[in-house]
């Protein structure tokens, strides 16, 4: 397998407060990796660090063997990373179609392929995104990230706060992306779905690695100790 993302000995601070303590994380091409842990353990901070959103970081973040640490966020995104951030962040004053084309690049992901993945969006192309349901807005944000045709898609709590039926639609879509061989880093609280979809899991506790391995190896003891389930 070809190594795509390689995070080594990552330390990150919010001002004087340290949040990450030597985090390690790697993703191969075509691999789905889950970053797991209770709330406040550093998962989203890792994502922000990867995308250059944290002012103070130390260590190494290599993507396709290119060092990202110290690069501005827009340059990092241009390297081929697509982010679905925590919380729904569609452009409310733009239509569904305009949202999709706002950051689109040439590649296999276009409106036609998006409508196949999310048929609901195909029914609402001229509708303002602010009038969509919460679940539809989340589908749109995932679709907009795919329209950048990324080498790696990062999903930060993409199903949080959604109705069960919508959550399942999104998990089905993620499963389809996996079948297509797209590399994915996913953060979510739905352990059952994470275990089903993931090739590898990494658990953080207080901003540090505490466990990594195959999803099938996450037993009841590990779940209770680190995931609170």
mmCIF file with all atom_site columns, C-alpha atoms in Angstrom:
data_model
loop_
_atom_site.group_PDB
_atom_site.id
_atom_site.type_symbol
_atom_site.label_atom_id
_atom_site.label_alt_id
_atom_site.label_comp_id
_atom_site.label_asym_id
_atom_site.label_entity_id
_atom_site.label_seq_id
_atom_site.pdbx_PDB_ins_code
_atom_site.Cartn_x
_atom_site.Cartn_y
_atom_site.Cartn_z
_atom_site.occupancy
_atom_site.B_iso_or_equiv
_atom_site.pdbx_formal_charge
_atom_site.auth_seq_id
_atom_site.auth_comp_id
_atom_site.auth_asym_id
_atom_site.auth_atom_id
_atom_site.pdbx_PDB_model_num
ATOM 1   C CA . UNK A 1 1   ? 0.000   0.000  0.000   1.00 0.00 ? 1   UNK A CA 1
ATOM 2   C CA . UNK A 1 2   ? 1.088   3.564  -0.714  1.00 0.00 ? 2   UNK A CA 1
ATOM 3   C CA . UNK A 1 3   ? 1.294   5.842  2.334   1.00 0.00 ? 3   UNK A CA 1
ATOM 4   C CA . UNK A 1 4   ? -0.917  8.891  1.816   1.00 0.00 ? 4   UNK A CA 1
ATOM 5   C CA . UNK A 1 5   ? -1.009  10.788 5.131   1.00 0.00 ? 5   UNK A CA 1
ATOM 6   C CA . UNK A 1 6   ? 1.667   10.439 7.796   1.00 0.00 ? 6   UNK A CA 1
ATOM 7   C CA . UNK A 1 7   ? 1.286   12.370 11.062  1.00 0.00 ? 7   UNK A CA 1
ATOM 8   C CA . UNK A 1 8   ? 4.226   11.936 13.417  1.00 0.00 ? 8   UNK A CA 1
ATOM 9   C CA . UNK A 1 9   ? 4.826   13.176 16.967  1.00 0.00 ? 9   UNK A CA 1
ATOM 10  C CA . UNK A 1 10  ? 2.232   15.957 16.606  1.00 0.00 ? 10  UNK A CA 1
ATOM 11  C CA . UNK A 1 11  ? 2.080   18.487 19.443  1.00 0.00 ? 11  UNK A CA 1
ATOM 12  C CA . UNK A 1 12  ? -0.483  21.301 19.308  1.00 0.00 ? 12  UNK A CA 1
ATOM 13  C CA . UNK A 1 13  ? -1.313  24.196 21.603  1.00 0.00 ? 13  UNK A CA 1
ATOM 14  C CA . UNK A 1 14  ? -4.268  26.539 22.101  1.00 0.00 ? 14  UNK A CA 1
ATOM 15  C CA . UNK A 1 15  ? -2.340  29.533 23.350  1.00 0.00 ? 15  UNK A CA 1
ATOM 16  C CA . UNK A 1 16  ? -0.437  28.344 26.416  1.00 0.00 ? 16  UNK A CA 1
ATOM 17  C CA . UNK A 1 17  ? -2.607  25.232 26.807  1.00 0.00 ? 17  UNK A CA 1
ATOM 18  C CA . UNK A 1 18  ? -1.284  22.074 25.153  1.00 0.00 ? 18  UNK A CA 1
ATOM 19  C CA . UNK A 1 19  ? -3.948  19.922 23.474  1.00 0.00 ? 19  UNK A CA 1
ATOM 20  C CA . UNK A 1 20  ? -1.997  17.231 21.587  1.00 0.00 ? 20  UNK A CA 1
ATOM 21  C CA . UNK A 1 21  ? 0.922   15.267 22.991  1.00 0.00 ? 21  UNK A CA 1
ATOM 22  C CA . UNK A 1 22  ? 2.832   13.425 20.263  1.00 0.00 ? 22  UNK A CA 1
ATOM 23  C CA . UNK A 1 23  ? -0.082  12.088 18.196  1.00 0.00 ? 23  UNK A CA 1
ATOM 24  C CA . UNK A 1 24  ? 0.736   9.575  15.444  1.00 0.00 ? 24  UNK A CA 1
ATOM 25  C CA . UNK A 1 25  ? -1.640  8.752  12.601  1.00 0.00 ? 25  UNK A CA 1
ATOM 26  C CA . UNK A 1 26  ? -1.171  7.250  9.132   1.00 0.00 ? 26  UNK A CA 1
ATOM 27  C CA . UNK A 1 27  ? -3.516  6.527  6.229   1.00 0.00 ? 27  UNK A CA 1
ATOM 28  C CA . UNK A 1 28  ? -2.764  4.501  3.113   1.00 0.00 ? 28  UNK A CA 1
ATOM 29  C CA . UNK A 1 29  ? -4.335  5.007  -0.280  1.00 0.00 ? 29  UNK A CA 1
ATOM 30  C CA . UNK A 1 30  ? -7.810  3.451  -0.397  1.00 0.00 ? 30  UNK A CA 1
ATOM 31  C CA . UNK A 1 31  ? -7.939  3.018  3.378   1.00 0.00 ? 31  UNK A CA 1
ATOM 32  C CA . UNK A 1 32  ? -10.695 4.135  5.768   1.00 0.00 ? 32  UNK A CA 1
ATOM 33  C CA . UNK A 1 33  ? -9.290  5.101  9.178   1.00 0.00 ? 33  UNK A CA 1
ATOM 34  C CA . UNK A 1 34  ? -11.382 6.055  12.210  1.00 0.00 ? 34  UNK A CA 1
ATOM 35  C CA . UNK A 1 35  ? -10.054 8.535  14.752  1.00 0.00 ? 35  UNK A CA 1
ATOM 36  C CA . UNK A 1 36  ? -11.880 7.741  17.968  1.00 0.00 ? 36  UNK A CA 1
ATOM 37  C CA . UNK A 1 37  ? -12.169 8.881  21.571  1.00 0.00 ? 37  UNK A CA 1
ATOM 38  C CA . UNK A 1 38  ? -14.502 10.645 23.963  1.00 0.00 ? 38  UNK A CA 1
ATOM 39  C CA . UNK A 1 39  ? -15.434 14.311 23.540  1.00 0.00 ? 39  UNK A CA 1
ATOM 40  C CA . UNK A 1 40  ? -12.590 16.736 24.175  1.00 0.00 ? 40  UNK A CA 1
ATOM 41  C CA . UNK A 1 41  ? -9.794  14.201 23.648  1.00 0.00 ? 41  UNK A CA 1
ATOM 42  C CA . UNK A 1 42  ? -8.212  15.990 20.675  1.00 0.00 ? 42  UNK A CA 1
ATOM 43  C CA . UNK A 1 43  ? -9.805  14.450 17.579  1.00 0.00 ? 43  UNK A CA 1
ATOM 44  C CA . UNK A 1 44  ? -10.965 17.708 15.982  1.00 0.00 ? 44  UNK A CA 1
ATOM 45  C CA . UNK A 1 45  ? -7.699  19.360 17.009  1.00 0.00 ? 45  UNK A CA 1
ATOM 46  C CA . UNK A 1 46  ? -5.849  16.778 14.944  1.00 0.00 ? 46  UNK A CA 1
ATOM 47  C CA . UNK A 1 47  ? -8.008  17.692 11.936  1.00 0.00 ? 47  UNK A CA 1
ATOM 48  C CA . UNK A 1 48  ? -7.439  21.415 12.481  1.00 0.00 ? 48  UNK A CA 1
ATOM 49  C CA . UNK A 1 49  ? -3.712  20.790 12.770  1.00 0.00 ? 49  UNK A CA 1
ATOM 50  C CA . UNK A 1 50  ? -3.661  18.835 9.502   1.00 0.00 ? 50  UNK A CA 1
ATOM 51  C CA . UNK A 1 51  ? -5.359  21.752 7.745   1.00 0.00 ? 51  UNK A CA 1
ATOM 52  C CA . UNK A 1 52  ? -3.082  24.407 9.211   1.00 0.00 ? 52  UNK A CA 1
ATOM 53  C CA . UNK A 1 53  ? -5.777  25.973 11.382  1.00 0.00 ? 53  UNK A CA 1
ATOM 54  C CA . UNK A 1 54  ? -3.730  25.856 14.593  1.00 0.00 ? 54  UNK A CA 1
ATOM 55  C CA . UNK A 1 55  ? -1.163  28.586 15.208  1.00 0.00 ? 55  UNK A CA 1
ATOM 56  C CA . UNK A 1 56  ? 1.207   26.540 17.338  1.00 0.00 ? 56  UNK A CA 1
ATOM 57  C CA . UNK A 1 57  ? 2.094   23.021 16.217  1.00 0.00 ? 57  UNK A CA 1
ATOM 58  C CA . UNK A 1 58  ? 5.220   20.884 16.318  1.00 0.00 ? 58  UNK A CA 1
ATOM 59  C CA . UNK A 1 59  ? 6.062   17.562 14.715  1.00 0.00 ? 59  UNK A CA 1
ATOM 60  C CA . UNK A 1 60  ? 5.467   16.381 11.159  1.00 0.00 ? 60  UNK A CA 1
ATOM 61  C CA . UNK A 1 61  ? 2.402   16.139 8.922   1.00 0.00 ? 61  UNK A CA 1
ATOM 62  C CA . UNK A 1 62  ? 3.258   14.694 5.521   1.00 0.00 ? 62  UNK A CA 1
ATOM 63  C CA . UNK A 1 63  ? 0.745   14.235 2.717   1.00 0.00 ? 63  UNK A CA 1
ATOM 64  C CA . UNK A 1 64  ? 1.987   12.322 -0.317  1.00 0.00 ? 64  UNK A CA 1
ATOM 65  C CA . UNK A 1 65  ? 5.449   12.822 1.184   1.00 0.00 ? 65  UNK A CA 1
ATOM 66  C CA . UNK A 1 66  ? 5.037   16.623 1.216   1.00 0.00 ? 66  UNK A CA 1
ATOM 67  C CA . UNK A 1 67  ? 5.410   18.402 4.562   1.00 0.00 ? 67  UNK A CA 1
ATOM 68  C CA . UNK A 1 68  ? 2.234   20.354 5.411   1.00 0.00 ? 68  UNK A CA 1
ATOM 69  C CA . UNK A 1 69  ? 3.265   21.780 8.763   1.00 0.00 ? 69  UNK A CA 1
ATOM 70  C CA . UNK A 1 70  ? 3.663   25.536 8.458   1.00 0.00 ? 70  UNK A CA 1
ATOM 71  C CA . UNK A 1 71  ? 1.699   25.777 5.201   1.00 0.00 ? 71  UNK A CA 1
ATOM 72  C CA . UNK A 1 72  ? -1.421  28.002 4.961   1.00 0.00 ? 72  UNK A CA 1
ATOM 73  C CA . UNK A 1 73  ? -4.796  26.238 4.862   1.00 0.00 ? 73  UNK A CA 1
ATOM 74  C CA . UNK A 1 74  ? -5.579  27.110 1.243   1.00 0.00 ? 74  UNK A CA 1
ATOM 75  C CA . UNK A 1 75  ? -2.332  25.536 0.037   1.00 0.00 ? 75  UNK A CA 1
ATOM 76  C CA . UNK A 1 76  ? -3.006  22.421 2.114   1.00 0.00 ? 76  UNK A CA 1
ATOM 77  C CA . UNK A 1 77  ? -6.483  22.079 0.579   1.00 0.00 ? 77  UNK A CA 1
ATOM 78  C CA . UNK A 1 78  ? -4.972  22.387 -2.903  1.00 0.00 ? 78  UNK A CA 1
ATOM 79  C CA . UNK A 1 79  ? -2.763  19.364 -2.164  1.00 0.00 ? 79  UNK A CA 1
ATOM 80  C CA . UNK A 1 80  ? -5.868  17.201 -2.405  1.00 0.00 ? 80  UNK A CA 1
ATOM 81  C CA . UNK A 1 81  ? -7.460  17.097 1.045   1.00 0.00 ? 81  UNK A CA 1
ATOM 82  C CA . UNK A 1 82  ? -11.221 17.529 1.297   1.00 0.00 ? 82  UNK A CA 1
ATOM 83  C CA . UNK A 1 83  ? -12.713 18.538 4.649   1.00 0.00 ? 83  UNK A CA 1
ATOM 84  C CA . UNK A 1 84  ? -16.246 18.096 5.960   1.00 0.00 ? 84  UNK A CA 1
ATOM 85  C CA . UNK A 1 85  ? -15.940 20.153 9.177   1.00 0.00 ? 85  UNK A CA 1
ATOM 86  C CA . UNK A 1 86  ? -17.845 19.624 12.377  1.00 0.00 ? 86  UNK A CA 1
ATOM 87  C CA . UNK A 1 87  ? -21.220 21.363 12.121  1.00 0.00 ? 87  UNK A CA 1
ATOM 88  C CA . UNK A 1 88  ? -23.161 22.028 8.921   1.00 0.00 ? 88  UNK A CA 1
ATOM 89  C CA . UNK A 1 89  ? -21.492 24.837 6.957   1.00 0.00 ? 89  UNK A CA 1
ATOM 90  C CA . UNK A 1 90  ? -23.211 25.131 3.613   1.00 0.00 ? 90  UNK A CA 1
ATOM 91  C CA . UNK A 1 91  ? -23.296 28.565 1.962   1.00 0.00 ? 91  UNK A CA 1
ATOM 92  C CA . UNK A 1 92  ? -26.851 29.541 2.860   1.00 0.00 ? 92  UNK A CA 1
ATOM 93  C CA . UNK A 1 93  ? -27.238 32.285 0.248   1.00 0.00 ? 93  UNK A CA 1
ATOM 94  C CA . UNK A 1 94  ? -26.228 29.958 -2.611  1.00 0.00 ? 94  UNK A CA 1
ATOM 95  C CA . UNK A 1 95  ? -28.275 27.260 -4.314  1.00 0.00 ? 95  UNK A CA 1
ATOM 96  C CA . UNK A 1 96  ? -27.398 23.595 -4.063  1.00 0.00 ? 96  UNK A CA 1
ATOM 97  C CA . UNK A 1 97  ? -25.816 23.724 -7.519  1.00 0.00 ? 97  UNK A CA 1
ATOM 98  C CA . UNK A 1 98  ? -23.862 26.897 -6.693  1.00 0.00 ? 98  UNK A CA 1
ATOM 99  C CA . UNK A 1 99  ? -22.544 25.319 -3.482  1.00 0.00 ? 99  UNK A CA 1
ATOM 100 C CA . UNK A 1 100 ? -21.291 22.337 -5.457  1.00 0.00 ? 100 UNK A CA 1
ATOM 101 C CA . UNK A 1 101 ? -19.496 24.472 -8.024  1.00 0.00 ? 101 UNK A CA 1
ATOM 102 C CA . UNK A 1 102 ? -18.033 26.912 -5.486  1.00 0.00 ? 102 UNK A CA 1
ATOM 103 C CA . UNK A 1 103 ? -14.898 24.796 -5.043  1.00 0.00 ? 103 UNK A CA 1
ATOM 104 C CA . UNK A 1 104 ? -15.194 22.252 -7.862  1.00 0.00 ? 104 UNK A CA 1
ATOM 105 C CA . UNK A 1 105 ? -12.180 20.929 -9.770  1.00 0.00 ? 105 UNK A CA 1
ATOM 106 C CA . UNK A 1 106 ? -11.834 18.623 -12.763 1.00 0.00 ? 106 UNK A CA 1
ATOM 107 C CA . UNK A 1 107 ? -12.207 14.952 -11.936 1.00 0.00 ? 107 UNK A CA 1
ATOM 108 C CA . UNK A 1 108 ? -14.686 12.106 -11.558 1.00 0.00 ? 108 UNK A CA 1
ATOM 109 C CA . UNK A 1 109 ? -16.804 13.970 -9.030  1.00 0.00 ? 109 UNK A CA 1
ATOM 110 C CA . UNK A 1 110 ? -19.266 16.295 -10.776 1.00 0.00 ? 110 UNK A CA 1
ATOM 111 C CA . UNK A 1 111 ? -22.956 17.110 -10.370 1.00 0.00 ? 111 UNK A CA 1
ATOM 112 C CA . UNK A 1 112 ? -24.022 13.903 -12.107 1.00 0.00 ? 112 UNK A CA 1
ATOM 113 C CA . UNK A 1 113 ? -21.969 11.630 -9.843  1.00 0.00 ? 113 UNK A CA 1
ATOM 114 C CA . UNK A 1 114 ? -23.029 13.664 -6.780  1.00 0.00 ? 114 UNK A CA 1
ATOM 115 C CA . UNK A 1 115 ? -26.720 13.243 -7.672  1.00 0.00 ? 115 UNK A CA 1
ATOM 116 C CA . UNK A 1 116 ? -26.144 9.507  -7.975  1.00 0.00 ? 116 UNK A CA 1
ATOM 117 C CA . UNK A 1 117 ? -24.610 9.413  -4.480  1.00 0.00 ? 117 UNK A CA 1
ATOM 118 C CA . UNK A 1 118 ? -27.182 11.797 -2.952  1.00 0.00 ? 118 UNK A CA 1
ATOM 119 C CA . UNK A 1 119 ? -30.412 11.723 -5.029  1.00 0.00 ? 119 UNK A CA 1
ATOM 120 C CA . UNK A 1 120 ? -32.013 14.265 -2.668  1.00 0.00 ? 120 UNK A CA 1
ATOM 121 C CA . UNK A 1 121 ? -29.564 16.913 -3.877  1.00 0.00 ? 121 UNK A CA 1
ATOM 122 C CA . UNK A 1 122 ? -30.464 16.173 -7.475  1.00 0.00 ? 122 UNK A CA 1
ATOM 123 C CA . UNK A 1 123 ? -34.070 17.058 -6.649  1.00 0.00 ? 123 UNK A CA 1
ATOM 124 C CA . UNK A 1 124 ? -33.059 20.411 -5.135  1.00 0.00 ? 124 UNK A CA 1
ATOM 125 C CA . UNK A 1 125 ? -30.411 21.838 -7.475  1.00 0.00 ? 125 UNK A CA 1
ATOM 126 C CA . UNK A 1 126 ? -31.948 25.348 -7.674  1.00 0.00 ? 126 UNK A CA 1
ATOM 127 C CA . UNK A 1 127 ? -33.010 25.508 -4.020  1.00 0.00 ? 127 UNK A CA 1
ATOM 128 C CA . UNK A 1 128 ? -31.174 27.784 -1.583  1.00 0.00 ? 128 UNK A CA 1
ATOM 129 C CA . UNK A 1 129 ? -29.160 25.666 0.820   1.00 0.00 ? 129 UNK A CA 1
ATOM 130 C CA . UNK A 1 130 ? -30.532 27.671 3.771   1.00 0.00 ? 130 UNK A CA 1
ATOM 131 C CA . UNK A 1 131 ? -33.962 26.154 3.050   1.00 0.00 ? 131 UNK A CA 1
ATOM 132 C CA . UNK A 1 132 ? -32.732 22.555 3.164   1.00 0.00 ? 132 UNK A CA 1
ATOM 133 C CA . UNK A 1 133 ? -33.218 20.289 6.142   1.00 0.00 ? 133 UNK A CA 1
ATOM 134 C CA . UNK A 1 134 ? -30.250 19.733 8.448   1.00 0.00 ? 134 UNK A CA 1
ATOM 135 C CA . UNK A 1 135 ? -29.592 16.327 6.940   1.00 0.00 ? 135 UNK A CA 1
ATOM 136 C CA . UNK A 1 136 ? -29.742 17.647 3.394   1.00 0.00 ? 136 UNK A CA 1
ATOM 137 C CA . UNK A 1 137 ? -27.329 20.438 4.301   1.00 0.00 ? 137 UNK A CA 1
ATOM 138 C CA . UNK A 1 138 ? -24.893 17.857 5.645   1.00 0.00 ? 138 UNK A CA 1
ATOM 139 C CA . UNK A 1 139 ? -25.178 15.846 2.437   1.00 0.00 ? 139 UNK A CA 1
ATOM 140 C CA . UNK A 1 140 ? -24.453 19.050 0.535   1.00 0.00 ? 140 UNK A CA 1
ATOM 141 C CA . UNK A 1 141 ? -21.321 19.798 2.572   1.00 0.00 ? 141 UNK A CA 1
ATOM 142 C CA . UNK A 1 142 ? -20.028 16.253 1.969   1.00 0.00 ? 142 UNK A CA 1
ATOM 143 C CA . UNK A 1 143 ? -20.856 16.614 -1.725  1.00 0.00 ? 143 UNK A CA 1
ATOM 144 C CA . UNK A 1 144 ? -19.091 19.980 -1.915  1.00 0.00 ? 144 UNK A CA 1
ATOM 145 C CA . UNK A 1 145 ? -15.936 18.420 -0.444  1.00 0.00 ? 145 UNK A CA 1
ATOM 146 C CA . UNK A 1 146 ? -16.125 15.613 -3.004  1.00 0.00 ? 146 UNK A CA 1
ATOM 147 C CA . UNK A 1 147 ? -16.432 18.165 -5.799  1.00 0.00 ? 147 UNK A CA 1
ATOM 148 C CA . UNK A 1 148 ? -12.850 19.206 -5.043  1.00 0.00 ? 148 UNK A CA 1
ATOM 149 C CA . UNK A 1 149 ? -11.934 15.651 -6.137  1.00 0.00 ? 149 UNK A CA 1
ATOM 150 C CA . UNK A 1 150 ? -9.711  15.057 -3.107  1.00 0.00 ? 150 UNK A CA 1
ATOM 151 C CA . UNK A 1 151 ? -7.177  12.278 -2.626  1.00 0.00 ? 151 UNK A CA 1
ATOM 152 C CA . UNK A 1 152 ? -8.234  12.134 1.032   1.00 0.00 ? 152 UNK A CA 1
ATOM 153 C CA . UNK A 1 153 ? -11.678 12.963 2.443   1.00 0.00 ? 153 UNK A CA 1
ATOM 154 C CA . UNK A 1 154 ? -11.844 13.929 6.126   1.00 0.00 ? 154 UNK A CA 1
ATOM 155 C CA . UNK A 1 155 ? -15.239 13.682 7.850   1.00 0.00 ? 155 UNK A CA 1
ATOM 156 C CA . UNK A 1 156 ? -15.442 15.346 11.270  1.00 0.00 ? 156 UNK A CA 1
ATOM 157 C CA . UNK A 1 157 ? -18.693 14.312 13.010  1.00 0.00 ? 157 UNK A CA 1
ATOM 158 C CA . UNK A 1 158 ? -20.603 14.191 9.711   1.00 0.00 ? 158 UNK A CA 1
ATOM 159 C CA . UNK A 1 159 ? -23.660 12.479 11.239  1.00 0.00 ? 159 UNK A CA 1
ATOM 160 C CA . UNK A 1 160 ? -23.879 14.379 14.530  1.00 0.00 ? 160 UNK A CA 1
ATOM 161 C CA . UNK A 1 161 ? -27.335 15.669 15.447  1.00 0.00 ? 161 UNK A CA 1
ATOM 162 C CA . UNK A 1 162 ? -29.117 14.109 12.473  1.00 0.00 ? 162 UNK A CA 1
ATOM 163 C CA . UNK A 1 163 ? -32.245 11.972 12.423  1.00 0.00 ? 163 UNK A CA 1
ATOM 164 C CA . UNK A 1 164 ? -31.557 8.204  12.352  1.00 0.00 ? 164 UNK A CA 1
ATOM 165 C CA . UNK A 1 165 ? -32.843 7.759  8.791   1.00 0.00 ? 165 UNK A CA 1
ATOM 166 C CA . UNK A 1 166 ? -30.607 10.579 7.500   1.00 0.00 ? 166 UNK A CA 1
ATOM 167 C CA . UNK A 1 167 ? -27.627 9.235  9.430   1.00 0.00 ? 167 UNK A CA 1
ATOM 168 C CA . UNK A 1 168 ? -28.123 5.887  7.749   1.00 0.00 ? 168 UNK A CA 1
ATOM 169 C CA . UNK A 1 169 ? -28.257 7.516  4.307   1.00 0.00 ? 169 UNK A CA 1
ATOM 170 C CA . UNK A 1 170 ? -24.936 9.200  4.998   1.00 0.00 ? 170 UNK A CA 1
ATOM 171 C CA . UNK A 1 171 ? -23.341 5.988  6.284   1.00 0.00 ? 171 UNK A CA 1
ATOM 172 C CA . UNK A 1 172 ? -24.579 4.215  3.151   1.00 0.00 ? 172 UNK A CA 1
ATOM 173 C CA . UNK A 1 173 ? -22.927 6.939  1.054   1.00 0.00 ? 173 UNK A CA 1
ATOM 174 C CA . UNK A 1 174 ? -19.666 6.575  3.007   1.00 0.00 ? 174 UNK A CA 1
ATOM 175 C CA . UNK A 1 175 ? -19.815 2.841  2.358   1.00 0.00 ? 175 UNK A CA 1
ATOM 176 C CA . UNK A 1 176 ? -20.172 3.557  -1.369  1.00 0.00 ? 176 UNK A CA 1
ATOM 177 C CA . UNK A 1 177 ? -17.165 5.892  -1.244  1.00 0.00 ? 177 UNK A CA 1
ATOM 178 C CA . UNK A 1 178 ? -15.159 3.119  0.398   1.00 0.00 ? 178 UNK A CA 1
ATOM 179 C CA . UNK A 1 179 ? -16.172 0.669  -2.328  1.00 0.00 ? 179 UNK A CA 1
ATOM 180 C CA . UNK A 1 180 ? -14.917 3.194  -4.866  1.00 0.00 ? 180 UNK A CA 1
ATOM 181 C CA . UNK A 1 181 ? -11.512 3.141  -3.160  1.00 0.00 ? 181 UNK A CA 1
ATOM 182 C CA . UNK A 1 182 ? -11.576 6.681  -1.760  1.00 0.00 ? 182 UNK A CA 1
ATOM 183 C CA . UNK A 1 183 ? -9.247  7.269  1.194   1.00 0.00 ? 183 UNK A CA 1
ATOM 184 C CA . UNK A 1 184 ? -11.177 8.528  4.228   1.00 0.00 ? 184 UNK A CA 1
ATOM 185 C CA . UNK A 1 185 ? -10.404 9.734  7.751   1.00 0.00 ? 185 UNK A CA 1
ATOM 186 C CA . UNK A 1 186 ? -13.624 9.639  9.752   1.00 0.00 ? 186 UNK A CA 1
ATOM 187 C CA . UNK A 1 187 ? -14.495 10.946 13.203  1.00 0.00 ? 187 UNK A CA 1
ATOM 188 C CA . UNK A 1 188 ? -17.865 9.954  14.632  1.00 0.00 ? 188 UNK A CA 1
ATOM 189 C CA . UNK A 1 189 ? -19.546 8.695  17.788  1.00 0.00 ? 189 UNK A CA 1
ATOM 190 C CA . UNK A 1 190 ? -21.449 5.806  16.179  1.00 0.00 ? 190 UNK A CA 1
ATOM 191 C CA . UNK A 1 191 ? -19.208 2.926  17.183  1.00 0.00 ? 191 UNK A CA 1
ATOM 192 C CA . UNK A 1 192 ? -21.224 0.264  15.358  1.00 0.00 ? 192 UNK A CA 1
ATOM 193 C CA . UNK A 1 193 ? -20.902 2.064  12.017  1.00 0.00 ? 193 UNK A CA 1
ATOM 194 C CA . UNK A 1 194 ? -17.248 2.977  12.580  1.00 0.00 ? 194 UNK A CA 1
ATOM 195 C CA . UNK A 1 195 ? -16.360 -0.651 13.206  1.00 0.00 ? 195 UNK A CA 1
ATOM 196 C CA . UNK A 1 196 ? -18.294 -1.727 10.117  1.00 0.00 ? 196 UNK A CA 1
ATOM 197 C CA . UNK A 1 197 ? -16.750 0.839  7.769   1.00 0.00 ? 197 UNK A CA 1
ATOM 198 C CA . UNK A 1 198 ? -13.159 1.133  9.021   1.00 0.00 ? 198 UNK A CA 1
ATOM 199 C CA . UNK A 1 199 ? -9.993  -0.696 8.009   1.00 0.00 ? 199 UNK A CA 1
ATOM 200 C CA . UNK A 1 200 ? -8.025  0.688  10.970  1.00 0.00 ? 200 UNK A CA 1
ATOM 201 C CA . UNK A 1 201 ? -8.869  2.557  14.176  1.00 0.00 ? 201 UNK A CA 1
ATOM 202 C CA . UNK A 1 202 ? -6.884  4.994  16.310  1.00 0.00 ? 202 UNK A CA 1
ATOM 203 C CA . UNK A 1 203 ? -8.072  6.016  19.779  1.00 0.00 ? 203 UNK A CA 1
ATOM 204 C CA . UNK A 1 204 ? -7.016  9.226  21.527  1.00 0.00 ? 204 UNK A CA 1
ATOM 205 C CA . UNK A 1 205 ? -7.154  9.930  25.249  1.00 0.00 ? 205 UNK A CA 1
ATOM 206 C CA . UNK A 1 206 ? -6.238  13.395 26.543  1.00 0.00 ? 206 UNK A CA 1
ATOM 207 C CA . UNK A 1 207 ? -4.546  14.331 23.294  1.00 0.00 ? 207 UNK A CA 1
ATOM 208 C CA . UNK A 1 208 ? -2.369  11.231 22.967  1.00 0.00 ? 208 UNK A CA 1
ATOM 209 C CA . UNK A 1 209 ? -2.517  7.832  21.281  1.00 0.00 ? 209 UNK A CA 1
ATOM 210 C CA . UNK A 1 210 ? -3.697  5.098  23.625  1.00 0.00 ? 210 UNK A CA 1
ATOM 211 C CA . UNK A 1 211 ? -4.773  2.347  21.210  1.00 0.00 ? 211 UNK A CA 1
ATOM 212 C CA . UNK A 1 212 ? -4.582  1.452  17.519  1.00 0.00 ? 212 UNK A CA 1
ATOM 213 C CA . UNK A 1 213 ? -5.581  -1.644 15.611  1.00 0.00 ? 213 UNK A CA 1
ATOM 214 C CA . UNK A 1 214 ? -8.208  -3.465 13.605  1.00 0.00 ? 214 UNK A CA 1
ATOM 215 C CA . UNK A 1 215 ? -11.837 -2.542 14.313  1.00 0.00 ? 215 UNK A CA 1
ATOM 216 C CA . UNK A 1 216 ? -12.625 -6.188 15.083  1.00 0.00 ? 216 UNK A CA 1
ATOM 217 C CA . UNK A 1 217 ? -10.191 -5.997 18.014  1.00 0.00 ? 217 UNK A CA 1
ATOM 218 C CA . UNK A 1 218 ? -12.194 -3.300 19.830  1.00 0.00 ? 218 UNK A CA 1
ATOM 219 C CA . UNK A 1 219 ? -13.674 -5.328 22.662  1.00 0.00 ? 219 UNK A CA 1
ATOM 220 C CA . UNK A 1 220 ? -15.956 -4.364 25.536  1.00 0.00 ? 220 UNK A CA 1
ATOM 221 C CA . UNK A 1 221 ? -13.033 -3.484 27.799  1.00 0.00 ? 221 UNK A CA 1
ATOM 222 C CA . UNK A 1 222 ? -11.505 -1.070 25.266  1.00 0.00 ? 222 UNK A CA 1
ATOM 223 C CA . UNK A 1 223 ? -14.915 0.476  24.573  1.00 0.00 ? 223 UNK A CA 1
ATOM 224 C CA . UNK A 1 224 ? -15.651 1.106  28.244  1.00 0.00 ? 224 UNK A CA 1
ATOM 225 C CA . UNK A 1 225 ? -12.164 2.358  29.034  1.00 0.00 ? 225 UNK A CA 1
ATOM 226 C CA . UNK A 1 226 ? -11.667 4.793  26.152  1.00 0.00 ? 226 UNK A CA 1
ATOM 227 C CA . UNK A 1 227 ? -14.982 5.341  24.366  1.00 0.00 ? 227 UNK A CA 1
ATOM 228 C CA . UNK A 1 228 ? -17.481 5.469  27.198  1.00 0.00 ? 228 UNK A CA 1
ATOM 229 C CA . UNK A 1 229 ? -19.808 2.880  25.722  1.00 0.00 ? 229 UNK A CA 1
#
